mmCIF file of C-alpha atoms and ligand atoms in Angstrom:
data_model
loop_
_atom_site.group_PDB
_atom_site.id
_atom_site.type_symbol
_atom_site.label_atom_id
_atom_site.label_comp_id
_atom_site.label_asym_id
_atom_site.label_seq_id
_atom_site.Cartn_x
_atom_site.Cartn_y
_atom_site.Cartn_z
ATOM 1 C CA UNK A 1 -6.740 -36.682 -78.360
ATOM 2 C CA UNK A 2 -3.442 -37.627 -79.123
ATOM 3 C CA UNK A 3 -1.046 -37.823 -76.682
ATOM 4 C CA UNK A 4 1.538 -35.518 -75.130
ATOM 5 C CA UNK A 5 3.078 -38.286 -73.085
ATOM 6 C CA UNK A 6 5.499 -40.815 -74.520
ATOM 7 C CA UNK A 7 5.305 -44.275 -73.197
ATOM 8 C CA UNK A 8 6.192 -46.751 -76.330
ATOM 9 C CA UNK A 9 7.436 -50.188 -75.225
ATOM 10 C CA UNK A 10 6.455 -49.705 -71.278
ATOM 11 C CA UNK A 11 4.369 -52.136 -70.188
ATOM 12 C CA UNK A 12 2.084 -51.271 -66.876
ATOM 13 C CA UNK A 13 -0.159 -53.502 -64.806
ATOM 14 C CA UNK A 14 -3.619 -52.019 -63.550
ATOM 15 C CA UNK A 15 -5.551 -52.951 -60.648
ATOM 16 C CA UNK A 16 -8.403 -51.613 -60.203
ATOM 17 C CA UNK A 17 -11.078 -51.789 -63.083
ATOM 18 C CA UNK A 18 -14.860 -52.326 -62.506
ATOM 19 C CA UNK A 19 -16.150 -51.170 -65.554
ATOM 20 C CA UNK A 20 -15.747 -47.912 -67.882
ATOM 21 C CA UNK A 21 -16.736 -45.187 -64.954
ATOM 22 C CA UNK A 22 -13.842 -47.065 -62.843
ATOM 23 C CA UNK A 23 -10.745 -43.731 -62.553
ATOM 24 C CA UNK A 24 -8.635 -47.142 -63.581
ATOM 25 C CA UNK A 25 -10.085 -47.558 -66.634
ATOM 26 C CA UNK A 26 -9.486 -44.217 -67.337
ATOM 27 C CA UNK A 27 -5.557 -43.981 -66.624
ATOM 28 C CA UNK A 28 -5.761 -47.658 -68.547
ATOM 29 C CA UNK A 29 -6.849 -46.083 -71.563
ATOM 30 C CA UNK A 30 -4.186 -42.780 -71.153
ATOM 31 C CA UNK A 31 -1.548 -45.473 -70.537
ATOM 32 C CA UNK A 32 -2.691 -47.020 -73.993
ATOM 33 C CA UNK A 33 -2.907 -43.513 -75.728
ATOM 34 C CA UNK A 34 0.846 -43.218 -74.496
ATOM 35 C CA UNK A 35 2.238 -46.260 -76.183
ATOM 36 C CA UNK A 36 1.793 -48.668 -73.275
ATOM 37 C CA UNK A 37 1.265 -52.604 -72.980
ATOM 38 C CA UNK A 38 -1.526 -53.241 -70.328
ATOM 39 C CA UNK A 39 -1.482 -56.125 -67.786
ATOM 40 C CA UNK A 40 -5.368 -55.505 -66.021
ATOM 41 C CA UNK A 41 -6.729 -57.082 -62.962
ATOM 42 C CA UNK A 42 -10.711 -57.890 -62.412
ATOM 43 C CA UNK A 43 -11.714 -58.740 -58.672
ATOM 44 C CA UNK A 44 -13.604 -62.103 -59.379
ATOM 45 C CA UNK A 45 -15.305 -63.669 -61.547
ATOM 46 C CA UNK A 46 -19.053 -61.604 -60.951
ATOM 47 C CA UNK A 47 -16.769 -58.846 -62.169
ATOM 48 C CA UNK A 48 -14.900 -61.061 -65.097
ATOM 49 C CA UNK A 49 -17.448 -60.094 -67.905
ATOM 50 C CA UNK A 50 -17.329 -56.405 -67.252
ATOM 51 C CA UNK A 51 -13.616 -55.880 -67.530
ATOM 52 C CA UNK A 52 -12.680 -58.484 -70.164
ATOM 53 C CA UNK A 53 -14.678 -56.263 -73.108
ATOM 54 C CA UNK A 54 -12.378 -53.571 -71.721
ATOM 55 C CA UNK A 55 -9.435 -54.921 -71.688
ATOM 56 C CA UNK A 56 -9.725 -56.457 -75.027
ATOM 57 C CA UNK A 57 -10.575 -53.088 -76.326
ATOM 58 C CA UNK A 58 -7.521 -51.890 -74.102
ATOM 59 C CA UNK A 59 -5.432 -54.949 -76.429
ATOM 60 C CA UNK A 60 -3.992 -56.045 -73.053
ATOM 61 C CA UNK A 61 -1.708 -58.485 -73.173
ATOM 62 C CA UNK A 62 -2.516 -60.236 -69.647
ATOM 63 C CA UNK A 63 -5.669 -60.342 -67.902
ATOM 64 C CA UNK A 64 -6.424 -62.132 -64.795
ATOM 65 C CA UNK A 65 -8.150 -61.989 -61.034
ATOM 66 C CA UNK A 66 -7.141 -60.544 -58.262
ATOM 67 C CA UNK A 67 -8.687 -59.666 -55.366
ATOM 68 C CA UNK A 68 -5.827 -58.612 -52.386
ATOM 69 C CA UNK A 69 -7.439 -59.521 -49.561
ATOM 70 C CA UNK A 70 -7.453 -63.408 -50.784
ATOM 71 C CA UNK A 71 -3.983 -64.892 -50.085
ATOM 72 C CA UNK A 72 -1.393 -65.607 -52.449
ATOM 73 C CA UNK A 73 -3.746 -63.815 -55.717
ATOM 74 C CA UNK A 74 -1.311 -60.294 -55.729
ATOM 75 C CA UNK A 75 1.067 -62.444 -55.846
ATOM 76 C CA UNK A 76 0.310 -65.049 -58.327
ATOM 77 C CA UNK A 77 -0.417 -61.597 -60.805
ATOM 78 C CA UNK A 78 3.163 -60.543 -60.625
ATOM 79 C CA UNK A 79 4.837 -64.163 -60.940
ATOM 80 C CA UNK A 80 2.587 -64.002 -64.883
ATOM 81 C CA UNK A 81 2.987 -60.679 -65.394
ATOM 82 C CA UNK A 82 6.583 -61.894 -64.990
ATOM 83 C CA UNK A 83 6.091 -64.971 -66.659
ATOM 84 C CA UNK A 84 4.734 -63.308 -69.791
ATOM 85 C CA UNK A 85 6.863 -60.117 -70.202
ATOM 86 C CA UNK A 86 9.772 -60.633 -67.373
ATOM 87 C CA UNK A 87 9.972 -57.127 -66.596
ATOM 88 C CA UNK A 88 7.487 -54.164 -65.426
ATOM 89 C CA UNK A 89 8.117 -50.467 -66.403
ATOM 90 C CA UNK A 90 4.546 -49.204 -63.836
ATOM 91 C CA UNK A 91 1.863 -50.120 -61.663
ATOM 92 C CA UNK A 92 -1.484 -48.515 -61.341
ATOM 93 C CA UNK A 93 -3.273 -49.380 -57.978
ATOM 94 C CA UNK A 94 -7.134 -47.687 -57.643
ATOM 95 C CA UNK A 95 -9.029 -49.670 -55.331
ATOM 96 C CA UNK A 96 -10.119 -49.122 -52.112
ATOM 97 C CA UNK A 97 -13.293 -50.828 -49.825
ATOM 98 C CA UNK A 98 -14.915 -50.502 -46.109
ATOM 99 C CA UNK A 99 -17.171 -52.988 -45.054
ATOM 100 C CA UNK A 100 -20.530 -50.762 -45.382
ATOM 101 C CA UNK A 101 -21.791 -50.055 -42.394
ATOM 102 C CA UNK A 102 -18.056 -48.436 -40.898
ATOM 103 C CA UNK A 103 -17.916 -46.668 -44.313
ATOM 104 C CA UNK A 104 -21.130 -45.055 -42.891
ATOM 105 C CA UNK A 105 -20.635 -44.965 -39.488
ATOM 106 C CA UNK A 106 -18.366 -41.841 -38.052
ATOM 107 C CA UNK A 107 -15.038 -42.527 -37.133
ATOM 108 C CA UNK A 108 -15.696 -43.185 -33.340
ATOM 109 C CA UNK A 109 -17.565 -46.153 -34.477
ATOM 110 C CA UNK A 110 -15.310 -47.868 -36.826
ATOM 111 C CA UNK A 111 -15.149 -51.113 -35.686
ATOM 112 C CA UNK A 112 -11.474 -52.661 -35.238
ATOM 113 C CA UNK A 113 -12.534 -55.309 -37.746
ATOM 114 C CA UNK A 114 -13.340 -52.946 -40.478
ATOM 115 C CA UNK A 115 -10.774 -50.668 -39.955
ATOM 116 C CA UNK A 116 -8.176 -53.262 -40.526
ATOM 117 C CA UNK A 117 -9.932 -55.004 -43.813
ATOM 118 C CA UNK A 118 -10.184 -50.971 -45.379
ATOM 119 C CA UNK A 119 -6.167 -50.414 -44.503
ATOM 120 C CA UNK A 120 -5.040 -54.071 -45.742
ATOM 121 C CA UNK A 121 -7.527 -53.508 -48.996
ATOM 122 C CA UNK A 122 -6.858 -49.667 -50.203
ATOM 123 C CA UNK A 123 -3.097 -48.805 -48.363
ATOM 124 C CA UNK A 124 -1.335 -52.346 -47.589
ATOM 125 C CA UNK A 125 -2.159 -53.881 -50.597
ATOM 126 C CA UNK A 126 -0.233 -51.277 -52.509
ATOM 127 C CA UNK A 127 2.940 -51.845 -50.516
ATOM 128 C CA UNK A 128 2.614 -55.902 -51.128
ATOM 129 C CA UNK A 129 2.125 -54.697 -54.804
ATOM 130 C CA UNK A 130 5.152 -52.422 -54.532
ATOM 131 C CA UNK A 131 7.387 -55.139 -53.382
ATOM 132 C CA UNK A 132 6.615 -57.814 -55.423
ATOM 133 C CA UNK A 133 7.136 -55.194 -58.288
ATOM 134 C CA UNK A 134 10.235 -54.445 -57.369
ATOM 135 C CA UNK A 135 11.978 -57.409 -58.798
ATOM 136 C CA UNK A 136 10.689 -56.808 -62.358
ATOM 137 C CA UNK A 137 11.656 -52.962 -62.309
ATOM 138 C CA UNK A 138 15.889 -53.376 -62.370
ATOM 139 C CA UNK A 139 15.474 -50.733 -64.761
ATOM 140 C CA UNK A 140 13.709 -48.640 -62.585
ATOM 141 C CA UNK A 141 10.098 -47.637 -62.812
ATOM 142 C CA UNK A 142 6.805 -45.848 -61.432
ATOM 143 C CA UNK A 143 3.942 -46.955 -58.151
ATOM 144 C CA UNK A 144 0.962 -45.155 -58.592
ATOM 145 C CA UNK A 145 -2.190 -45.233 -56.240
ATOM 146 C CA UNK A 146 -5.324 -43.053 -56.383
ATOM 147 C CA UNK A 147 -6.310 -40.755 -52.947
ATOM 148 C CA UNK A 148 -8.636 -38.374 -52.074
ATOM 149 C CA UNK A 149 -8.520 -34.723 -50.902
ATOM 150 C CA UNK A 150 -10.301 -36.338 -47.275
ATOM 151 C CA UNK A 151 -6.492 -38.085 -46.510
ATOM 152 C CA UNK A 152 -5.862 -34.268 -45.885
ATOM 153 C CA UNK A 153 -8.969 -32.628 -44.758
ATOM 154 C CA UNK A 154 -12.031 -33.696 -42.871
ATOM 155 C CA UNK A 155 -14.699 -34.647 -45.704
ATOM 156 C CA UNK A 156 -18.281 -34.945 -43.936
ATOM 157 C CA UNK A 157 -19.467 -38.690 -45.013
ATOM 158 C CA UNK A 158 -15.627 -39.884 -45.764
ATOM 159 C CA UNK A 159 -15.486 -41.166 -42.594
ATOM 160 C CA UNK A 160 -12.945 -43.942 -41.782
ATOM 161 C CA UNK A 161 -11.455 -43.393 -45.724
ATOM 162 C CA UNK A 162 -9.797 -40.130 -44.130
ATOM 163 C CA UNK A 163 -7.399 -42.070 -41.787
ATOM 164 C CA UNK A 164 -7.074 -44.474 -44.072
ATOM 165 C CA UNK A 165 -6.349 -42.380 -47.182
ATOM 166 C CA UNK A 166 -3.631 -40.513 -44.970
ATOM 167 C CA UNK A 167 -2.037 -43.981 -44.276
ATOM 168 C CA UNK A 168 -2.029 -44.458 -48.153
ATOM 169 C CA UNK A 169 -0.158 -41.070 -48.294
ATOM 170 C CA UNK A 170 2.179 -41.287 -45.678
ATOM 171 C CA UNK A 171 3.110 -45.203 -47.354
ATOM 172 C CA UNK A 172 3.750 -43.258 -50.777
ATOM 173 C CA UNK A 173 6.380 -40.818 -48.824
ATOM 174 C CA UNK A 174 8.203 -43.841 -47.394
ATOM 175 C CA UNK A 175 8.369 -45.828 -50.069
ATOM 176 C CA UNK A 176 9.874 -43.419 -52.556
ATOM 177 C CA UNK A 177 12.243 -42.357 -49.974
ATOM 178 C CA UNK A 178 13.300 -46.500 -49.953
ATOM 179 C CA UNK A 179 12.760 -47.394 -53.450
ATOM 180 C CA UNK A 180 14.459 -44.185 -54.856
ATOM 181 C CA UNK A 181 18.226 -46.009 -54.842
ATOM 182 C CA UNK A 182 16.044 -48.475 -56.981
ATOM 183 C CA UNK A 183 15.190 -45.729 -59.556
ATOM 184 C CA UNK A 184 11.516 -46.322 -58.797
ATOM 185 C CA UNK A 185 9.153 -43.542 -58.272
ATOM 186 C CA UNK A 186 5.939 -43.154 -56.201
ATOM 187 C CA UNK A 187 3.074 -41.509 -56.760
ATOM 188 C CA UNK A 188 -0.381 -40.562 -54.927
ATOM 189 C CA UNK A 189 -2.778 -39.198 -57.544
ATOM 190 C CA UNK A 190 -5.393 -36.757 -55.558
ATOM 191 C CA UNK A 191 -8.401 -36.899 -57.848
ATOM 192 C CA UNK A 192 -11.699 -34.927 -57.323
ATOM 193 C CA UNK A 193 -14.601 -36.474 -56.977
ATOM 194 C CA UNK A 194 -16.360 -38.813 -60.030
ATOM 195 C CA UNK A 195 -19.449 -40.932 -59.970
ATOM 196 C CA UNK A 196 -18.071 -44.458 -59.713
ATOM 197 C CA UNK A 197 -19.429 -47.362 -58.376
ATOM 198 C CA UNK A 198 -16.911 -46.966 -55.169
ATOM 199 C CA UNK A 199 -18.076 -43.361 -54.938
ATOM 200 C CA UNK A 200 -21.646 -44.486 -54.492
ATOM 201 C CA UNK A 201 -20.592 -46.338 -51.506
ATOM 202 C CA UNK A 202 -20.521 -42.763 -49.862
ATOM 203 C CA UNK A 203 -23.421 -41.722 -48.487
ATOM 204 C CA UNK A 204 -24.362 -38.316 -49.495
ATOM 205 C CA UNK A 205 -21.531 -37.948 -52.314
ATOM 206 C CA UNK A 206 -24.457 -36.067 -55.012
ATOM 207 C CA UNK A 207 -24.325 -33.486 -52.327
ATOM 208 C CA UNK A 208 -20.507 -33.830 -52.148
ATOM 209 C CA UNK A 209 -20.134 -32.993 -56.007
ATOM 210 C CA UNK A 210 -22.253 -30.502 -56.105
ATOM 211 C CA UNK A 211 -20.406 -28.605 -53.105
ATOM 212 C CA UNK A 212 -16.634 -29.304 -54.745
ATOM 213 C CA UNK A 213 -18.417 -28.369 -58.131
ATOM 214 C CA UNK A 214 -19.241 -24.727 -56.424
ATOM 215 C CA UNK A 215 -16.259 -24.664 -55.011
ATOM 216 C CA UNK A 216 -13.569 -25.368 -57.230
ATOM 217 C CA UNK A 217 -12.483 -22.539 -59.716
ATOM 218 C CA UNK A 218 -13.823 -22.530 -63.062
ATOM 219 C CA UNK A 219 -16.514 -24.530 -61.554
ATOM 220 C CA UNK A 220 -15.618 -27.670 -63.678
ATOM 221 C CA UNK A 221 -15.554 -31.066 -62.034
ATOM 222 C CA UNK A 222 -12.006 -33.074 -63.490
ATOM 223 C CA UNK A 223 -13.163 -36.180 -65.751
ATOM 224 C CA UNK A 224 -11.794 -39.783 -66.285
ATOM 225 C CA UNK A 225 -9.730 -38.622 -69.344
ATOM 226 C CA UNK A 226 -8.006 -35.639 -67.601
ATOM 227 C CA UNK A 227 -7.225 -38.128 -64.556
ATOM 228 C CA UNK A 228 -5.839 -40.672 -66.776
ATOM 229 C CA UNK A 229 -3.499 -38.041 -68.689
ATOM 230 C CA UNK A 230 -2.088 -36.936 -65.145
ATOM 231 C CA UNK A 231 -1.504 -40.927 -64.772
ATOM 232 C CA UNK A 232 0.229 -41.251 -68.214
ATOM 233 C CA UNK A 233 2.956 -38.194 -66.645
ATOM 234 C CA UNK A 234 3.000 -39.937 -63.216
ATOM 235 C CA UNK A 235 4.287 -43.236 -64.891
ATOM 236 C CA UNK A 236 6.509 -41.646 -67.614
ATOM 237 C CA UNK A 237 10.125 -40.719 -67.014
ATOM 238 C CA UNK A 238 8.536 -36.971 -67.035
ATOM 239 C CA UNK A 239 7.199 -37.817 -63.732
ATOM 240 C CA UNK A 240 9.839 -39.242 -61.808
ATOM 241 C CA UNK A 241 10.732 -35.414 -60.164
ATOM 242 C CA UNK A 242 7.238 -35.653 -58.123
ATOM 243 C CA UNK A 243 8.027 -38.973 -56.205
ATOM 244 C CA UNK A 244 6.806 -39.024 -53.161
ATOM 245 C CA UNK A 245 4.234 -36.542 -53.898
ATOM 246 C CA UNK A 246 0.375 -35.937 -53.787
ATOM 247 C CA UNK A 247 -0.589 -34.731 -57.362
ATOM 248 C CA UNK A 248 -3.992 -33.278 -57.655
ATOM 249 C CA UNK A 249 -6.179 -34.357 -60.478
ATOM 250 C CA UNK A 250 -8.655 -31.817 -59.361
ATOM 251 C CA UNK A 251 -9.486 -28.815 -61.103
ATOM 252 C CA UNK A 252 -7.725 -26.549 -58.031
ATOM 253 C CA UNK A 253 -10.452 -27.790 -55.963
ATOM 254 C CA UNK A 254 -7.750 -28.318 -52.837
ATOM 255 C CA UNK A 255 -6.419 -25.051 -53.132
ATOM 256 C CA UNK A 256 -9.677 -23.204 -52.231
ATOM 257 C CA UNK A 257 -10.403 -22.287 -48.572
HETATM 258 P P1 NAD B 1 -14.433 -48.249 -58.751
HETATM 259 O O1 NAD B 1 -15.550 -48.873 -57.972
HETATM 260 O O2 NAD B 1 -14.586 -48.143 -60.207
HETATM 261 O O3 NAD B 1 -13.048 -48.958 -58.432
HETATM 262 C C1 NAD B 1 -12.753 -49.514 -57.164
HETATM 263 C C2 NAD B 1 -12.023 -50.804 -57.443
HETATM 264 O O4 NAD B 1 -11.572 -51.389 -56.226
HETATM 265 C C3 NAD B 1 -12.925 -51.841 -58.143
HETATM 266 O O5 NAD B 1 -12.339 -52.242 -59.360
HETATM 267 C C4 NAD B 1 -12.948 -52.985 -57.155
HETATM 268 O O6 NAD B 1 -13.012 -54.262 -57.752
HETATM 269 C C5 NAD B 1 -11.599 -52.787 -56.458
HETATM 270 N N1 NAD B 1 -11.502 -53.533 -55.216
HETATM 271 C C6 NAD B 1 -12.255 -53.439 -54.104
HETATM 272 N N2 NAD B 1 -11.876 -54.394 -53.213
HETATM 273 C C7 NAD B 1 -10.864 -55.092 -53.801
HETATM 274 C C8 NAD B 1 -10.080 -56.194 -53.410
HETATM 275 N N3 NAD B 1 -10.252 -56.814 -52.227
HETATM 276 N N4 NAD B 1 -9.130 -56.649 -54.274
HETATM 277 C C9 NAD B 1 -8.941 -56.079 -55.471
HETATM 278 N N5 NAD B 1 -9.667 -55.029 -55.919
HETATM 279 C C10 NAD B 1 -10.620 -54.548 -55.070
HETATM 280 O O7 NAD B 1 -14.258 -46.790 -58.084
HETATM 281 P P2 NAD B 1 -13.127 -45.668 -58.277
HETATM 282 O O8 NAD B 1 -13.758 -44.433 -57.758
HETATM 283 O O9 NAD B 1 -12.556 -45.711 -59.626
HETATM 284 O O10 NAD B 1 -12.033 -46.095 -57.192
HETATM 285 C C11 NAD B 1 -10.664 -46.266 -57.505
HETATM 286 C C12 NAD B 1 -9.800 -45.548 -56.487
HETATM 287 O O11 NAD B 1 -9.989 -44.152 -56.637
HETATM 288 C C13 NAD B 1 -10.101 -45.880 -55.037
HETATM 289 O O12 NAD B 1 -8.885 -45.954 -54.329
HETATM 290 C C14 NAD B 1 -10.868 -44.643 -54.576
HETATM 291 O O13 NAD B 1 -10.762 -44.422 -53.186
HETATM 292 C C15 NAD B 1 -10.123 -43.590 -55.353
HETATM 293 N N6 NAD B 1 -10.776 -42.285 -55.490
HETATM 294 C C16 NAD B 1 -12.027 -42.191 -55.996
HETATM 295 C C17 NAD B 1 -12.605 -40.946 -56.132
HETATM 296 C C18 NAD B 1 -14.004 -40.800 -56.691
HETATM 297 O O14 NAD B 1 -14.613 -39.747 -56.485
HETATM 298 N N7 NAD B 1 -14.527 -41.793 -57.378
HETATM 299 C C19 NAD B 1 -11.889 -39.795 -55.795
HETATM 300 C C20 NAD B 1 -10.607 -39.925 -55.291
HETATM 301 C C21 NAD B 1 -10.049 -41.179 -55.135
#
């Protein structure tokens, strides 16, 4: 489908990609429907040879490792990304992890050690990301991250991702409300629930989609490409009204009772 959203001659970095089920790759391949040049992320080097055949079908120009819990890698993305175009127009951030057994354990077990490595993997990284962006977007520019309807509501199996979702939430608030002077917008997209190789990390989550699929109206489950479209607005000028926001990818799933 051709698309709606105009962004020729932006150039956005994506973290986030696993392979083609990844929501990342998804909003990647909006993004490049749109007009946009790609910077993409993979986490190591077990994970190299399933991005790379994606980003070269994405034509990225940059493509490198990251993983944000190993010191100094966020950071040594930005200073090529800056190297090789000297400016960013958006930023994509869609990861997330919990150590396994607090991802399946119920809140009141988390363990201290866990907690901490999910916040500083799926909510801090984004605000490192947001401030080393910050120097390449003078001309001001759009933070996106991916949540979950759970940073809201209690989702049985989401466990400690609720908390830590609502951090993720609550960071998007504050930094639009400090970034705005900078003419830099910030986004949470809230998508429903797709089988991705995070998703299968939650126990139960078959049972989860088929209970959203019942009830969200029309009783049609969102997809990658509608996700990534929503993305595409987010990190166009078109978007820039919602910062601060939680923007549901989700079929009106969250507006049920
Ligand atoms: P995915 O497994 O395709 O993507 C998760 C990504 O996180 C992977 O690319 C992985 O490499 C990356 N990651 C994990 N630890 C990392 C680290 N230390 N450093 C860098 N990257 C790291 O799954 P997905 O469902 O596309 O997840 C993307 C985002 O979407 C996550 O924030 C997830 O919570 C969110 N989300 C997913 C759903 C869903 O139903 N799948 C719904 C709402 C929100």
């Amino acid at each position: 489908m051709s698309s709606p959203i105009d962004l020729d001659g932006r150039r956005g970095l994506v973290i986030g990609i696993a392979n083609e089920h990844s929501i990342a790759f998804g909003c990647a391949q909006a993004f490049v429907d749109a007009g946009a040049r790609l910077a993409l992320t993979w986490l190591n080097d077990k994970a190299e040879p399933h991005v790379r055949p994606l980003g070269e079908a994405l034509g990225a120009d940059l493509m490198l490792a990251c993983d944000v819990s190993v010191p100094g890698q966020l950071e040594a993305v930005f200073e090529q990304v800056a190297r090789t175009w000297g400016r960013l127009d958006f930023v994509l951030h869609s990861i997330a992890f919990a150590p396994r057994d607090d991802l399946h354990a119920p809140l009141i077990d988390s363990s201290a050690e866990g907690f901490a490595l999910a916040m500083d993997v799926s909510c801090h990284s984004f605000i490192r990301a947001a401030r080393l962006a910050l120097p390449l977007m003078s001309d001001g520019g759009a933070l996106m991250t991916v949540s979950y309807y759970g940073a809201e509501h209690v989702v049985d199996h989401y466990n400690l991702m609720g908390p830590v979702k609502a951090a993720l939430e609550a960071s998007v608030r504050s930094l639009a409300v400090e970034l705005a002077p900078r003419r830099v917008h910030v986004h949470a997209l809230s998508a429903g629930p797709v089988n991705t190789r995070a998703a299968s990390g939650i126990a139960h989550f078959d049972e989860l989609i088929d209970s959203v699929r019942a009830r969200t109206p029309g009783h049609q489950l969102t997809d990658l490409p509608a996700i990534g479209r929503i993305a595409a607005f987010l990190a166009s000028d078109a978007g820039a009204p919602l910062t601060g926001s939680v923007t549901f990818a989700d079929n009106g799933f969250h507006i049920t009772a």
